Amino acid sequence: MWGRRRKLRRLNDVTISTCHASAKVGTRLMFDHNGKIIQKTPYPRPRGTTVSVQQLFSTLPVRHKEFQRNIKKEYAKMVQVLHAYCIISAGIRVSCTNQLGQGKRQPVVCTGGSPSIKENIGSVFGQKQLQSLIPFVQLPPSDSVCEEYGLSCSDALHNLF
């Protein structure tokens, strides 16, 4: 994960605002393109962390131009990755917005911090999609299947769960 954060900082302007539950005031950290903190200031905010990414690929002119040329395709890929993170991040509230220029911030995706991956699926894709899911139940292999593949049933059960 640290490697990804370092890469993220090299591609754009990153600001992290955070406040621990035990802190009276939060902190805002601004990073340079090498991942070094260039500014650390007290910042009033509720408990939690906000990561702000601006000027994506601004330090790589060729990549930035390519990104702009294929913006719809690149944006769709980014949203897919974001959806995956939102679904597996049980217990963490995720809210992502997109702002074009000085325009209004538009929500991209948000989850409520549910401890359940199933509820996160509902937050990301909607309740209708959630209700259409088919439950997946993993069953142990039968004795004949274990025998066919040369497995000990007790080993298969141990490795399965």
Short mmCIF file of N, CA and C in Angstrom, two decimals:
data_model
loop_
_atom_site.label_atom_id
_atom_site.label_comp_id
_atom_site.label_asym_id
_atom_site.label_seq_id
_atom_site.Cartn_x
_atom_site.Cartn_y
_atom_site.Cartn_z
N MET A 1 0.82 -1.19 0.00
CA MET A 1 0.00 0.00 0.00
C MET A 1 0.86 1.25 0.00
N TRP A 2 1.96 1.27 0.78
CA TRP A 2 2.81 2.45 0.84
C TRP A 2 3.35 2.79 -0.53
N GLY A 3 3.72 1.78 -1.32
CA GLY A 3 4.22 2.02 -2.66
C GLY A 3 3.20 2.74 -3.53
N ARG A 4 1.93 2.37 -3.42
CA ARG A 4 0.88 3.02 -4.20
C ARG A 4 0.73 4.48 -3.78
N ARG A 5 0.79 4.75 -2.46
CA ARG A 5 0.68 6.12 -1.98
C ARG A 5 1.82 6.96 -2.53
N ARG A 6 3.01 6.40 -2.53
CA ARG A 6 4.16 7.13 -3.04
C ARG A 6 3.97 7.45 -4.52
N LYS A 7 3.47 6.48 -5.28
CA LYS A 7 3.23 6.71 -6.70
C LYS A 7 2.16 7.77 -6.90
N LEU A 8 1.11 7.74 -6.09
CA LEU A 8 0.02 8.70 -6.19
C LEU A 8 0.54 10.11 -6.02
N ARG A 9 1.42 10.31 -5.07
CA ARG A 9 1.96 11.64 -4.81
C ARG A 9 2.80 12.16 -5.97
N ARG A 10 3.44 11.27 -6.70
CA ARG A 10 4.29 11.71 -7.81
C ARG A 10 3.47 12.12 -9.03
N LEU A 11 2.22 11.72 -9.08
CA LEU A 11 1.40 11.97 -10.26
C LEU A 11 0.54 13.22 -10.16
N ASN A 12 0.44 13.84 -8.99
CA ASN A 12 -0.48 14.95 -8.83
C ASN A 12 -0.24 15.67 -7.52
N ASP A 13 -1.15 16.59 -7.21
CA ASP A 13 -1.11 17.31 -5.95
C ASP A 13 -1.97 16.55 -4.95
N VAL A 14 -1.38 16.16 -3.83
CA VAL A 14 -2.10 15.39 -2.82
C VAL A 14 -2.11 16.16 -1.51
N THR A 15 -3.29 16.24 -0.91
CA THR A 15 -3.46 16.84 0.40
C THR A 15 -4.22 15.84 1.26
N ILE A 16 -3.75 15.61 2.47
CA ILE A 16 -4.43 14.72 3.40
C ILE A 16 -4.83 15.53 4.63
N SER A 17 -6.13 15.49 4.94
CA SER A 17 -6.65 16.12 6.14
C SER A 17 -7.14 15.01 7.04
N THR A 18 -6.70 15.01 8.29
CA THR A 18 -7.04 13.90 9.17
C THR A 18 -7.25 14.38 10.59
N CYS A 19 -8.06 13.64 11.33
CA CYS A 19 -8.28 13.93 12.74
C CYS A 19 -8.59 12.63 13.47
N HIS A 20 -7.76 12.30 14.44
CA HIS A 20 -7.96 11.11 15.25
C HIS A 20 -9.08 11.38 16.25
N ALA A 21 -9.76 10.33 16.68
CA ALA A 21 -10.87 10.46 17.63
C ALA A 21 -10.43 11.13 18.93
N SER A 22 -9.18 10.93 19.34
CA SER A 22 -8.71 11.51 20.60
C SER A 22 -8.17 12.93 20.45
N ALA A 23 -8.06 13.42 19.21
CA ALA A 23 -7.48 14.75 18.98
C ALA A 23 -8.56 15.83 19.05
N LYS A 24 -8.16 17.01 19.53
CA LYS A 24 -9.10 18.13 19.60
C LYS A 24 -9.20 18.85 18.27
N VAL A 25 -8.12 18.80 17.50
CA VAL A 25 -8.10 19.44 16.19
C VAL A 25 -7.36 18.53 15.21
N GLY A 26 -7.75 18.61 13.96
CA GLY A 26 -7.12 17.77 12.94
C GLY A 26 -5.85 18.37 12.39
N THR A 27 -5.30 17.70 11.40
CA THR A 27 -4.06 18.14 10.75
C THR A 27 -4.25 18.06 9.24
N ARG A 28 -3.73 19.05 8.55
CA ARG A 28 -3.72 19.04 7.08
C ARG A 28 -2.27 18.91 6.63
N LEU A 29 -2.03 17.90 5.79
CA LEU A 29 -0.69 17.66 5.25
C LEU A 29 -0.71 17.89 3.75
N MET A 30 0.21 18.70 3.28
CA MET A 30 0.36 18.92 1.83
C MET A 30 1.70 18.34 1.42
N PHE A 31 1.69 17.61 0.32
CA PHE A 31 2.88 16.90 -0.14
C PHE A 31 3.40 17.48 -1.45
N ASP A 32 4.73 17.42 -1.62
CA ASP A 32 5.29 17.77 -2.92
C ASP A 32 5.23 16.53 -3.81
N HIS A 33 5.75 16.65 -5.02
CA HIS A 33 5.66 15.54 -5.98
C HIS A 33 6.60 14.39 -5.66
N ASN A 34 7.46 14.57 -4.67
CA ASN A 34 8.35 13.49 -4.24
C ASN A 34 7.82 12.80 -2.98
N GLY A 35 6.64 13.20 -2.52
CA GLY A 35 6.04 12.57 -1.35
C GLY A 35 6.50 13.16 -0.03
N LYS A 36 7.21 14.28 -0.07
CA LYS A 36 7.66 14.92 1.17
C LYS A 36 6.63 15.94 1.62
N ILE A 37 6.42 16.00 2.94
CA ILE A 37 5.47 16.96 3.49
C ILE A 37 6.06 18.36 3.32
N ILE A 38 5.31 19.23 2.63
CA ILE A 38 5.77 20.60 2.45
C ILE A 38 5.03 21.56 3.37
N GLN A 39 3.89 21.11 3.90
CA GLN A 39 3.15 21.95 4.83
C GLN A 39 2.35 21.07 5.78
N LYS A 40 2.44 21.38 7.06
CA LYS A 40 1.68 20.67 8.09
C LYS A 40 1.03 21.73 8.96
N THR A 41 -0.31 21.79 8.91
CA THR A 41 -1.01 22.82 9.65
C THR A 41 -2.17 22.23 10.43
N PRO A 42 -2.52 22.85 11.58
CA PRO A 42 -3.72 22.44 12.29
C PRO A 42 -4.94 22.70 11.39
N TYR A 43 -5.90 21.81 11.45
CA TYR A 43 -7.04 21.92 10.55
C TYR A 43 -8.30 21.43 11.26
N PRO A 44 -9.26 22.32 11.51
CA PRO A 44 -10.49 21.89 12.19
C PRO A 44 -11.34 21.01 11.26
N ARG A 45 -11.66 19.84 11.73
CA ARG A 45 -12.48 18.92 10.95
C ARG A 45 -13.00 17.83 11.87
N PRO A 46 -14.06 17.13 11.46
CA PRO A 46 -14.54 16.00 12.26
C PRO A 46 -13.56 14.83 12.17
N ARG A 47 -13.77 13.85 13.02
CA ARG A 47 -12.93 12.65 13.03
C ARG A 47 -12.95 12.00 11.66
N GLY A 48 -11.80 11.51 11.22
CA GLY A 48 -11.68 10.82 9.94
C GLY A 48 -10.54 11.36 9.11
N THR A 49 -10.46 10.88 7.88
CA THR A 49 -9.38 11.27 6.97
C THR A 49 -9.95 11.56 5.59
N THR A 50 -9.47 12.63 4.99
CA THR A 50 -9.84 12.98 3.63
C THR A 50 -8.58 13.09 2.80
N VAL A 51 -8.56 12.40 1.67
CA VAL A 51 -7.44 12.49 0.74
C VAL A 51 -7.94 13.24 -0.49
N SER A 52 -7.30 14.34 -0.80
CA SER A 52 -7.68 15.15 -1.95
C SER A 52 -6.61 15.03 -3.02
N VAL A 53 -7.04 14.65 -4.22
CA VAL A 53 -6.13 14.49 -5.35
C VAL A 53 -6.53 15.51 -6.41
N GLN A 54 -5.59 16.34 -6.80
CA GLN A 54 -5.87 17.37 -7.81
C GLN A 54 -4.79 17.35 -8.88
N GLN A 55 -5.15 17.84 -10.05
CA GLN A 55 -4.21 17.96 -11.16
C GLN A 55 -3.55 16.62 -11.50
N LEU A 56 -4.36 15.61 -11.71
CA LEU A 56 -3.86 14.27 -12.00
C LEU A 56 -2.91 14.27 -13.20
N PHE A 57 -1.76 13.66 -13.03
CA PHE A 57 -0.70 13.53 -14.03
C PHE A 57 -0.09 14.88 -14.45
N SER A 58 -0.23 15.90 -13.63
CA SER A 58 0.30 17.22 -13.99
C SER A 58 1.82 17.23 -14.11
N THR A 59 2.49 16.32 -13.45
CA THR A 59 3.95 16.28 -13.50
C THR A 59 4.48 15.47 -14.68
N LEU A 60 3.57 14.82 -15.41
CA LEU A 60 3.96 14.01 -16.57
C LEU A 60 3.19 14.52 -17.80
N PRO A 61 3.72 15.50 -18.51
CA PRO A 61 2.96 16.13 -19.61
C PRO A 61 2.44 15.17 -20.67
N VAL A 62 3.24 14.20 -21.08
CA VAL A 62 2.80 13.26 -22.11
C VAL A 62 1.66 12.40 -21.58
N ARG A 63 1.81 11.90 -20.35
CA ARG A 63 0.75 11.08 -19.74
C ARG A 63 -0.51 11.91 -19.51
N HIS A 64 -0.34 13.17 -19.12
CA HIS A 64 -1.48 14.05 -18.89
C HIS A 64 -2.25 14.28 -20.19
N LYS A 65 -1.53 14.51 -21.28
CA LYS A 65 -2.17 14.72 -22.58
C LYS A 65 -2.93 13.47 -23.02
N GLU A 66 -2.32 12.31 -22.83
CA GLU A 66 -2.97 11.03 -23.18
C GLU A 66 -4.21 10.81 -22.31
N PHE A 67 -4.08 11.15 -21.03
CA PHE A 67 -5.21 11.03 -20.10
C PHE A 67 -6.36 11.93 -20.56
N GLN A 68 -6.06 13.16 -20.94
CA GLN A 68 -7.09 14.09 -21.39
C GLN A 68 -7.74 13.59 -22.69
N ARG A 69 -6.93 13.02 -23.57
CA ARG A 69 -7.43 12.54 -24.86
C ARG A 69 -8.42 11.38 -24.68
N ASN A 70 -8.18 10.53 -23.68
CA ASN A 70 -9.02 9.36 -23.42
C ASN A 70 -9.76 9.49 -22.10
N ILE A 71 -10.20 10.69 -21.76
CA ILE A 71 -10.73 10.97 -20.43
C ILE A 71 -11.92 10.08 -20.06
N LYS A 72 -12.84 9.85 -20.97
CA LYS A 72 -14.02 9.04 -20.64
C LYS A 72 -13.63 7.60 -20.32
N LYS A 73 -12.76 7.03 -21.13
CA LYS A 73 -12.30 5.65 -20.93
C LYS A 73 -11.50 5.54 -19.62
N GLU A 74 -10.59 6.48 -19.39
CA GLU A 74 -9.76 6.46 -18.18
C GLU A 74 -10.61 6.68 -16.93
N TYR A 75 -11.58 7.56 -17.02
CA TYR A 75 -12.47 7.83 -15.90
C TYR A 75 -13.27 6.58 -15.55
N ALA A 76 -13.78 5.89 -16.57
CA ALA A 76 -14.55 4.66 -16.35
C ALA A 76 -13.69 3.59 -15.67
N LYS A 77 -12.41 3.47 -16.09
CA LYS A 77 -11.51 2.49 -15.45
C LYS A 77 -11.25 2.87 -14.00
N MET A 78 -11.07 4.16 -13.74
CA MET A 78 -10.84 4.63 -12.38
C MET A 78 -12.05 4.33 -11.49
N VAL A 79 -13.24 4.54 -12.02
CA VAL A 79 -14.46 4.28 -11.24
C VAL A 79 -14.59 2.79 -10.94
N GLN A 80 -14.22 1.93 -11.88
CA GLN A 80 -14.26 0.48 -11.63
C GLN A 80 -13.33 0.10 -10.48
N VAL A 81 -12.13 0.63 -10.48
CA VAL A 81 -11.17 0.34 -9.40
C VAL A 81 -11.71 0.88 -8.08
N LEU A 82 -12.26 2.07 -8.12
CA LEU A 82 -12.83 2.68 -6.91
C LEU A 82 -13.99 1.84 -6.37
N HIS A 83 -14.84 1.35 -7.26
CA HIS A 83 -15.94 0.47 -6.84
C HIS A 83 -15.41 -0.76 -6.11
N ALA A 84 -14.36 -1.36 -6.65
CA ALA A 84 -13.79 -2.55 -6.01
C ALA A 84 -13.28 -2.22 -4.61
N TYR A 85 -12.57 -1.11 -4.46
CA TYR A 85 -12.09 -0.71 -3.13
C TYR A 85 -13.25 -0.44 -2.18
N CYS A 86 -14.30 0.20 -2.68
CA CYS A 86 -15.46 0.49 -1.83
C CYS A 86 -16.13 -0.78 -1.34
N ILE A 87 -16.23 -1.77 -2.20
CA ILE A 87 -16.90 -3.02 -1.82
C ILE A 87 -16.11 -3.78 -0.76
N ILE A 88 -14.80 -3.87 -0.92
CA ILE A 88 -14.02 -4.67 0.03
C ILE A 88 -13.64 -3.91 1.30
N SER A 89 -13.87 -2.61 1.33
CA SER A 89 -13.48 -1.81 2.50
C SER A 89 -14.59 -1.80 3.54
N ALA A 90 -14.84 -2.95 4.13
CA ALA A 90 -15.87 -3.07 5.16
C ALA A 90 -15.44 -2.28 6.39
N GLY A 91 -16.38 -1.51 6.95
CA GLY A 91 -16.10 -0.73 8.14
C GLY A 91 -15.45 0.61 7.87
N ILE A 92 -15.26 0.96 6.62
CA ILE A 92 -14.64 2.23 6.25
C ILE A 92 -15.60 3.00 5.35
N ARG A 93 -15.90 4.24 5.74
CA ARG A 93 -16.78 5.07 4.92
C ARG A 93 -15.96 5.69 3.80
N VAL A 94 -16.42 5.51 2.57
CA VAL A 94 -15.72 6.04 1.40
C VAL A 94 -16.67 6.99 0.68
N SER A 95 -16.18 8.17 0.36
CA SER A 95 -16.95 9.13 -0.40
C SER A 95 -16.02 9.76 -1.43
N CYS A 96 -16.38 9.65 -2.69
CA CYS A 96 -15.54 10.20 -3.76
C CYS A 96 -16.39 11.15 -4.60
N THR A 97 -15.85 12.34 -4.83
CA THR A 97 -16.53 13.31 -5.68
C THR A 97 -15.60 13.72 -6.81
N ASN A 98 -16.19 14.26 -7.86
CA ASN A 98 -15.44 14.76 -9.01
C ASN A 98 -15.86 16.20 -9.23
N GLN A 99 -14.89 17.07 -9.44
CA GLN A 99 -15.18 18.48 -9.67
C GLN A 99 -14.48 18.92 -10.95
N LEU A 100 -15.25 19.41 -11.89
CA LEU A 100 -14.69 19.92 -13.14
C LEU A 100 -14.52 21.43 -13.01
N GLY A 101 -13.28 21.87 -13.09
CA GLY A 101 -12.99 23.30 -12.98
C GLY A 101 -13.51 23.88 -11.68
N GLN A 102 -14.24 24.97 -11.80
CA GLN A 102 -14.83 25.62 -10.62
C GLN A 102 -16.27 25.16 -10.38
N GLY A 103 -16.69 24.14 -11.11
CA GLY A 103 -18.06 23.65 -11.00
C GLY A 103 -18.36 22.98 -9.67
N LYS A 104 -19.57 22.50 -9.58
CA LYS A 104 -20.05 21.84 -8.37
C LYS A 104 -19.44 20.44 -8.26
N ARG A 105 -19.18 20.00 -7.05
CA ARG A 105 -18.69 18.63 -6.84
C ARG A 105 -19.82 17.64 -7.10
N GLN A 106 -19.53 16.65 -7.92
CA GLN A 106 -20.50 15.62 -8.25
C GLN A 106 -20.10 14.32 -7.57
N PRO A 107 -21.02 13.67 -6.86
CA PRO A 107 -20.66 12.39 -6.23
C PRO A 107 -20.37 11.32 -7.28
N VAL A 108 -19.32 10.54 -7.03
CA VAL A 108 -18.96 9.43 -7.91
C VAL A 108 -19.44 8.14 -7.27
N VAL A 109 -19.09 7.94 -6.00
CA VAL A 109 -19.49 6.75 -5.25
C VAL A 109 -19.34 7.05 -3.77
N CYS A 110 -20.18 6.42 -2.96
CA CYS A 110 -19.99 6.55 -1.52
C CYS A 110 -20.56 5.32 -0.82
N THR A 111 -19.92 4.98 0.28
CA THR A 111 -20.39 3.89 1.14
C THR A 111 -20.53 4.45 2.54
N GLY A 112 -21.35 3.81 3.35
CA GLY A 112 -21.63 4.31 4.68
C GLY A 112 -20.77 3.75 5.79
N GLY A 113 -19.75 2.99 5.46
CA GLY A 113 -18.90 2.42 6.50
C GLY A 113 -19.46 1.15 7.10
N SER A 114 -20.29 0.46 6.36
CA SER A 114 -20.90 -0.78 6.84
C SER A 114 -19.85 -1.86 7.10
N PRO A 115 -20.06 -2.68 8.13
CA PRO A 115 -19.14 -3.79 8.38
C PRO A 115 -19.35 -4.96 7.42
N SER A 116 -20.31 -4.83 6.52
CA SER A 116 -20.68 -5.93 5.64
C SER A 116 -20.34 -5.62 4.18
N ILE A 117 -19.65 -6.55 3.52
CA ILE A 117 -19.35 -6.39 2.10
C ILE A 117 -20.66 -6.38 1.31
N LYS A 118 -21.62 -7.18 1.74
CA LYS A 118 -22.91 -7.23 1.06
C LYS A 118 -23.58 -5.85 1.08
N GLU A 119 -23.56 -5.18 2.22
CA GLU A 119 -24.16 -3.84 2.30
C GLU A 119 -23.37 -2.84 1.45
N ASN A 120 -22.06 -3.01 1.37
CA ASN A 120 -21.25 -2.14 0.51
C ASN A 120 -21.64 -2.31 -0.96
N ILE A 121 -21.95 -3.54 -1.36
CA ILE A 121 -22.41 -3.78 -2.73
C ILE A 121 -23.68 -2.99 -2.98
N GLY A 122 -24.58 -3.00 -2.00
CA GLY A 122 -25.81 -2.22 -2.11
C GLY A 122 -25.55 -0.72 -2.20
N SER A 123 -24.58 -0.23 -1.44
CA SER A 123 -24.24 1.20 -1.48
C SER A 123 -23.67 1.59 -2.84
N VAL A 124 -22.84 0.73 -3.40
CA VAL A 124 -22.17 1.04 -4.67
C VAL A 124 -23.10 0.86 -5.86
N PHE A 125 -23.82 -0.26 -5.92
CA PHE A 125 -24.60 -0.59 -7.11
C PHE A 125 -26.11 -0.43 -6.93
N GLY A 126 -26.56 -0.17 -5.72
CA GLY A 126 -27.99 0.03 -5.48
C GLY A 126 -28.65 -1.21 -4.91
N GLN A 127 -29.77 -0.97 -4.24
CA GLN A 127 -30.49 -2.05 -3.57
C GLN A 127 -31.08 -3.05 -4.55
N LYS A 128 -31.48 -2.58 -5.73
CA LYS A 128 -32.05 -3.50 -6.72
C LYS A 128 -31.01 -4.54 -7.13
N GLN A 129 -29.78 -4.10 -7.38
CA GLN A 129 -28.71 -5.03 -7.73
C GLN A 129 -28.41 -5.97 -6.56
N LEU A 130 -28.42 -5.42 -5.35
CA LEU A 130 -28.14 -6.23 -4.16
C LEU A 130 -29.18 -7.35 -4.03
N GLN A 131 -30.44 -7.03 -4.28
CA GLN A 131 -31.50 -8.03 -4.16
C GLN A 131 -31.42 -9.09 -5.25
N SER A 132 -30.75 -8.78 -6.35
CA SER A 132 -30.65 -9.76 -7.44
C SER A 132 -29.47 -10.72 -7.27
N LEU A 133 -28.65 -10.52 -6.23
CA LEU A 133 -27.52 -11.41 -6.00
C LEU A 133 -27.99 -12.79 -5.59
N ILE A 134 -27.28 -13.79 -6.04
CA ILE A 134 -27.57 -15.17 -5.67
C ILE A 134 -26.58 -15.56 -4.58
N PRO A 135 -27.07 -16.03 -3.43
CA PRO A 135 -26.15 -16.41 -2.35
C PRO A 135 -25.20 -17.52 -2.79
N PHE A 136 -23.97 -17.39 -2.36
CA PHE A 136 -22.94 -18.37 -2.68
C PHE A 136 -22.65 -19.16 -1.41
N VAL A 137 -22.86 -20.45 -1.46
CA VAL A 137 -22.61 -21.31 -0.31
C VAL A 137 -21.53 -22.30 -0.71
N GLN A 138 -20.43 -22.29 0.02
CA GLN A 138 -19.33 -23.19 -0.29
C GLN A 138 -19.54 -24.49 0.49
N LEU A 139 -19.61 -25.58 -0.24
CA LEU A 139 -19.83 -26.89 0.36
C LEU A 139 -18.56 -27.72 0.30
N PRO A 140 -18.37 -28.59 1.27
CA PRO A 140 -17.18 -29.46 1.23
C PRO A 140 -17.35 -30.48 0.10
N PRO A 141 -16.23 -30.93 -0.46
CA PRO A 141 -16.32 -31.93 -1.54
C PRO A 141 -16.82 -33.27 -0.99
N SER A 142 -17.51 -33.99 -1.85
CA SER A 142 -18.00 -35.31 -1.45
C SER A 142 -16.83 -36.30 -1.40
N ASP A 143 -17.06 -37.45 -0.78
CA ASP A 143 -16.03 -38.49 -0.71
C ASP A 143 -15.59 -38.92 -2.10
N SER A 144 -16.55 -39.03 -3.04
CA SER A 144 -16.21 -39.48 -4.39
C SER A 144 -15.33 -38.45 -5.11
N VAL A 145 -15.57 -37.17 -4.89
CA VAL A 145 -14.74 -36.13 -5.50
C VAL A 145 -13.34 -36.17 -4.91
N CYS A 146 -13.24 -36.31 -3.59
CA CYS A 146 -11.93 -36.40 -2.94
C CYS A 146 -11.16 -37.60 -3.48
N GLU A 147 -11.85 -38.71 -3.62
CA GLU A 147 -11.21 -39.92 -4.12
C GLU A 147 -10.75 -39.74 -5.56
N GLU A 148 -11.59 -39.12 -6.39
CA GLU A 148 -11.26 -38.90 -7.80
C GLU A 148 -10.00 -38.05 -7.97
N TYR A 149 -9.81 -37.08 -7.09
CA TYR A 149 -8.65 -36.19 -7.20
C TYR A 149 -7.51 -36.57 -6.26
N GLY A 150 -7.64 -37.70 -5.61
CA GLY A 150 -6.58 -38.20 -4.73
C GLY A 150 -6.38 -37.35 -3.49
N LEU A 151 -7.47 -36.84 -2.96
CA LEU A 151 -7.39 -35.99 -1.76
C LEU A 151 -7.91 -36.72 -0.55
N SER A 152 -7.35 -36.39 0.58
CA SER A 152 -7.90 -36.87 1.84
C SER A 152 -9.03 -35.91 2.20
N CYS A 153 -10.20 -36.43 2.53
CA CYS A 153 -11.35 -35.56 2.82
C CYS A 153 -11.06 -34.62 3.99
N SER A 154 -10.34 -35.08 4.99
CA SER A 154 -10.04 -34.20 6.13
C SER A 154 -9.11 -33.06 5.71
N ASP A 155 -8.13 -33.35 4.82
CA ASP A 155 -7.24 -32.29 4.32
C ASP A 155 -8.02 -31.30 3.45
N ALA A 156 -8.91 -31.82 2.62
CA ALA A 156 -9.71 -30.97 1.75
C ALA A 156 -10.57 -30.02 2.57
N LEU A 157 -11.18 -30.53 3.63
CA LEU A 157 -12.00 -29.68 4.50
C LEU A 157 -11.16 -28.62 5.20
N HIS A 158 -9.99 -29.03 5.68
CA HIS A 158 -9.11 -28.10 6.39
C HIS A 158 -8.65 -26.97 5.46
N ASN A 159 -8.29 -27.31 4.22
CA ASN A 159 -7.81 -26.31 3.27
C ASN A 159 -8.94 -25.46 2.69
N LEU A 160 -10.15 -25.99 2.70
CA LEU A 160 -11.29 -25.30 2.12
C LEU A 160 -11.75 -24.15 2.99
N PHE A 161 -11.77 -24.37 4.28
CA PHE A 161 -12.29 -23.35 5.18
C PHE A 161 -11.15 -22.80 5.99
#
